[in-house]
Amino acid sequence: MKLPVIDFHCDALSKMQLDPKLDFAKDKRLDVNLRRLEEGGVGLQCFAVYLSERLGTPKMEHILDQLGLFRQQINRLGITPVSHAEDLEALEQSGGTGGLLSLEGADGLEGNLHYVQVCYDRGVRFLGLTWNFANWAADGIMEPRGRGFTPAGLELVKKCHDLGMILDVSHLSIKGFWELQEIAESAGKPFIASHSNAYSVCPHARNLRDDQIQAIVKLGGRIGVTYVPWFVKEGTNASSRDLLPHIERICSLGGSGNIMFGSDFDGIESHLSDLQHAGHYAKWQETLLNYYPEELVRGWLYDNAASFLRAWLPSHKKAL
């Protein structure tokens, strides 16, 4: 039996923006396409809006271009937009495939908080505050100075909390993480790390330290274990089995109910040997079931992410 899957991060939109000839229906140059989502049993895919450095200075128009691609190239093929809790409920009843939207890095918002509202109104529900380096809002994890939020960035956090835009700390500096943790704890607003692993297993800067994992767990957030080979294992020839120590570590820190998956498909040039695109989720499920009971595996593949979405996506009823 194929268990349902939620994948919390892919960069297909960015790839499609750079190459308009890519066909989302079945183009094999896309790790995530319609055919592969169906093969892998992916019920809900989160599509990140990531602005490539090849575009030049990040602008709001670049964000709008990708949001347009989502509507014109992905929704038209039957991928249902999910922006409210009721949308997820309807999707589960229909058995179809859905698409969530996130923004990876606040750079393209140009420091304009009105643009946050524009993105929200177009269905964006998750905001990754930075990519690897500094922007107008905060420092990224690879920024040498390692600072946290700017005053404008703190205003952005408040705006997101007021709107119900969920914040994503993958790529955020360590100082920024702890500044956000303090704000989030006070506000009662959990956040996620959409595509990060355990630093104690693989010491890459993009991975989460043990105390960060514990903080996310305490807040009731989610951690998207990711398939980026150099976040999984030092050296070469990493496979899906090398993800298991990351899962074990997070579980040992109390996070078995907080694990989900965020593949980073289409954002990477090399892949795990046996987990190279969305169609391989069925194999990954088999691997997990060889080591863990179905209840846990179902949680990691779908239920943990789904329960978070039910709790934190806005409701149409509240808007009435």
Short mmCIF file of C-alpha atoms in Angstrom, two decimals, residues 117-281:
data_model
loop_
_atom_site.label_atom_id
_atom_site.label_comp_id
_atom_site.label_asym_id
_atom_site.label_seq_id
_atom_site.Cartn_x
_atom_site.Cartn_y
_atom_site.Cartn_z
CA GLN A 117 0.13 41.14 1.90
CA VAL A 118 0.19 40.80 -1.90
CA CYS A 119 1.93 37.41 -1.61
CA TYR A 120 -0.48 36.27 1.08
CA ASP A 121 -3.47 37.28 -1.04
CA ARG A 122 -2.02 35.15 -3.86
CA GLY A 123 -1.81 32.08 -1.65
CA VAL A 124 1.72 32.20 -0.19
CA ARG A 125 1.58 30.76 3.32
CA PHE A 126 5.23 30.22 4.32
CA LEU A 127 8.11 32.68 4.33
CA GLY A 128 11.75 31.64 4.54
CA LEU A 129 13.27 34.82 5.90
CA THR A 130 16.63 34.55 4.16
CA TRP A 131 18.55 32.47 1.72
CA ASN A 132 22.18 31.86 2.75
CA PHE A 133 23.35 35.46 2.98
CA ALA A 134 22.20 38.80 4.36
CA ASN A 135 19.19 40.66 3.05
CA TRP A 136 17.22 43.68 4.23
CA ALA A 137 15.47 41.62 6.92
CA ALA A 138 18.11 39.37 8.48
CA ASP A 139 21.39 37.52 8.04
CA GLY A 140 21.48 34.09 6.47
CA ILE A 141 23.42 31.15 7.88
CA MET A 142 26.39 31.64 5.51
CA GLU A 143 26.76 35.39 6.20
CA PRO A 144 30.19 35.73 7.88
CA ARG A 145 29.15 38.45 10.35
CA GLY A 146 26.36 36.23 11.73
CA ARG A 147 23.95 38.93 12.84
CA GLY A 148 20.24 38.52 13.43
CA PHE A 149 17.28 40.66 12.39
CA THR A 150 17.34 44.25 11.23
CA PRO A 151 14.66 46.62 12.58
CA ALA A 152 12.83 46.18 9.24
CA GLY A 153 13.13 42.41 9.66
CA LEU A 154 11.47 42.56 13.07
CA GLU A 155 8.60 44.48 11.48
CA LEU A 156 8.39 41.73 8.85
CA VAL A 157 8.09 39.09 11.58
CA LYS A 158 5.26 41.05 13.20
CA LYS A 159 3.50 41.47 9.86
CA CYS A 160 3.73 37.74 9.17
CA HIS A 161 2.43 36.85 12.62
CA ASP A 162 -0.48 39.29 12.19
CA LEU A 163 -1.35 37.86 8.76
CA GLY A 164 -0.87 34.20 9.64
CA MET A 165 2.13 33.77 7.35
CA ILE A 166 4.20 30.92 8.84
CA LEU A 167 7.93 31.57 9.16
CA ASP A 168 10.65 29.18 8.00
CA VAL A 169 14.12 29.20 9.62
CA SER A 170 15.98 27.04 7.11
CA HIS A 171 18.82 29.35 5.93
CA LEU A 172 18.44 31.79 8.85
CA SER A 173 21.51 32.72 10.93
CA ILE A 174 21.88 31.18 14.38
CA LYS A 175 21.45 34.58 16.06
CA GLY A 176 18.34 35.19 13.95
CA PHE A 177 16.97 31.79 14.91
CA TRP A 178 17.16 32.56 18.62
CA GLU A 179 15.74 36.05 18.18
CA LEU A 180 12.79 34.56 16.32
CA GLN A 181 12.41 31.77 18.88
CA GLU A 182 12.00 34.35 21.65
CA ILE A 183 9.40 36.30 19.66
CA ALA A 184 7.57 33.14 18.57
CA GLU A 185 7.41 31.75 22.09
CA SER A 186 5.94 35.00 23.37
CA ALA A 187 3.44 35.17 20.50
CA GLY A 188 2.52 31.48 20.60
CA LYS A 189 3.42 31.14 16.90
CA PRO A 190 5.43 28.05 15.93
CA PHE A 191 7.77 28.09 12.95
CA ILE A 192 9.24 25.44 10.70
CA ALA A 193 12.57 24.45 9.19
CA SER A 194 11.36 23.31 5.77
CA HIS A 195 14.57 21.61 4.60
CA SER A 196 17.26 21.05 7.23
CA ASN A 197 18.87 18.04 8.93
CA ALA A 198 20.68 17.35 12.21
CA TYR A 199 24.05 19.09 12.62
CA SER A 200 25.25 16.52 15.15
CA VAL A 201 24.98 13.85 12.43
CA CYS A 202 26.38 15.93 9.55
CA PRO A 203 28.07 19.19 10.60
CA HIS A 204 27.00 21.39 7.70
CA ALA A 205 26.11 24.99 8.60
CA ARG A 206 22.62 24.59 7.10
CA ASN A 207 21.72 21.83 9.54
CA LEU A 208 20.09 22.37 12.92
CA ARG A 209 21.98 22.13 16.21
CA ASP A 210 20.43 19.97 18.93
CA ASP A 211 19.20 22.96 20.93
CA GLN A 212 17.54 24.39 17.79
CA ILE A 213 15.77 21.08 17.18
CA GLN A 214 14.58 21.05 20.79
CA ALA A 215 13.33 24.64 20.48
CA ILE A 216 11.29 23.80 17.35
CA VAL A 217 9.85 20.74 19.09
CA LYS A 218 8.93 22.76 22.18
CA LEU A 219 7.12 25.34 20.01
CA GLY A 220 5.22 22.62 18.15
CA GLY A 221 6.89 23.44 14.83
CA ARG A 222 8.06 21.05 12.14
CA ILE A 223 11.41 19.96 10.70
CA GLY A 224 11.61 18.92 7.06
CA VAL A 225 14.36 16.31 6.83
CA THR A 226 15.99 17.03 3.48
CA TYR A 227 17.68 14.99 0.75
CA VAL A 228 20.53 17.40 -0.09
CA PRO A 229 23.46 14.94 -0.16
CA TRP A 230 25.97 17.26 1.53
CA PHE A 231 23.47 17.94 4.35
CA VAL A 232 23.02 14.19 4.81
CA LYS A 233 26.55 12.83 4.94
CA GLU A 234 30.09 14.11 4.64
CA GLY A 235 31.86 12.79 1.57
CA THR A 236 30.23 11.13 -1.43
CA ASN A 237 27.84 8.30 -2.33
CA ALA A 238 25.05 9.13 0.12
CA SER A 239 21.83 7.11 -0.08
CA SER A 240 18.43 7.35 1.58
CA ARG A 241 19.63 5.07 4.39
CA ASP A 242 22.00 7.85 5.41
CA LEU A 243 18.92 9.88 6.34
CA LEU A 244 18.05 7.43 9.10
CA PRO A 245 20.61 8.75 11.63
CA HIS A 246 19.10 12.23 11.19
CA ILE A 247 15.64 10.86 11.89
CA GLU A 248 17.00 8.96 14.91
CA ARG A 249 18.68 12.08 16.27
CA ILE A 250 15.57 14.23 15.98
CA CYS A 251 13.50 11.48 17.61
CA SER A 252 16.01 11.23 20.46
CA LEU A 253 15.43 14.93 21.11
CA GLY A 254 11.69 14.45 21.40
CA GLY A 255 10.82 15.24 17.80
CA SER A 256 9.26 12.06 16.39
CA GLY A 257 5.97 13.93 15.99
CA ASN A 258 7.66 16.97 14.44
CA ILE A 259 9.44 15.30 11.52
CA MET A 260 8.29 15.81 7.95
CA PHE A 261 10.20 15.83 4.66
CA GLY A 262 11.42 18.73 2.53
CA SER A 263 13.24 17.24 -0.44
CA ASP A 264 14.81 20.36 -2.03
CA PHE A 265 14.24 18.64 -5.38
CA ASP A 266 15.06 20.93 -8.33
CA GLY A 267 17.23 23.01 -6.02
CA ILE A 268 20.15 20.57 -6.15
CA GLU A 269 22.41 19.33 -8.95
CA SER A 270 23.31 16.01 -7.32
CA HIS A 271 21.06 13.62 -5.44
CA LEU A 272 20.98 10.72 -3.05
CA SER A 273 21.68 7.58 -5.06
CA ASP A 274 18.19 6.11 -4.63
CA LEU A 275 16.11 9.25 -3.99
CA GLN A 276 16.56 11.41 -7.05
CA HIS A 277 13.08 12.75 -7.83
CA ALA A 278 9.50 12.79 -6.58
CA GLY A 279 8.73 9.48 -8.25
CA HIS A 280 11.10 7.73 -5.83
CA TYR A 281 8.95 8.37 -2.76
#
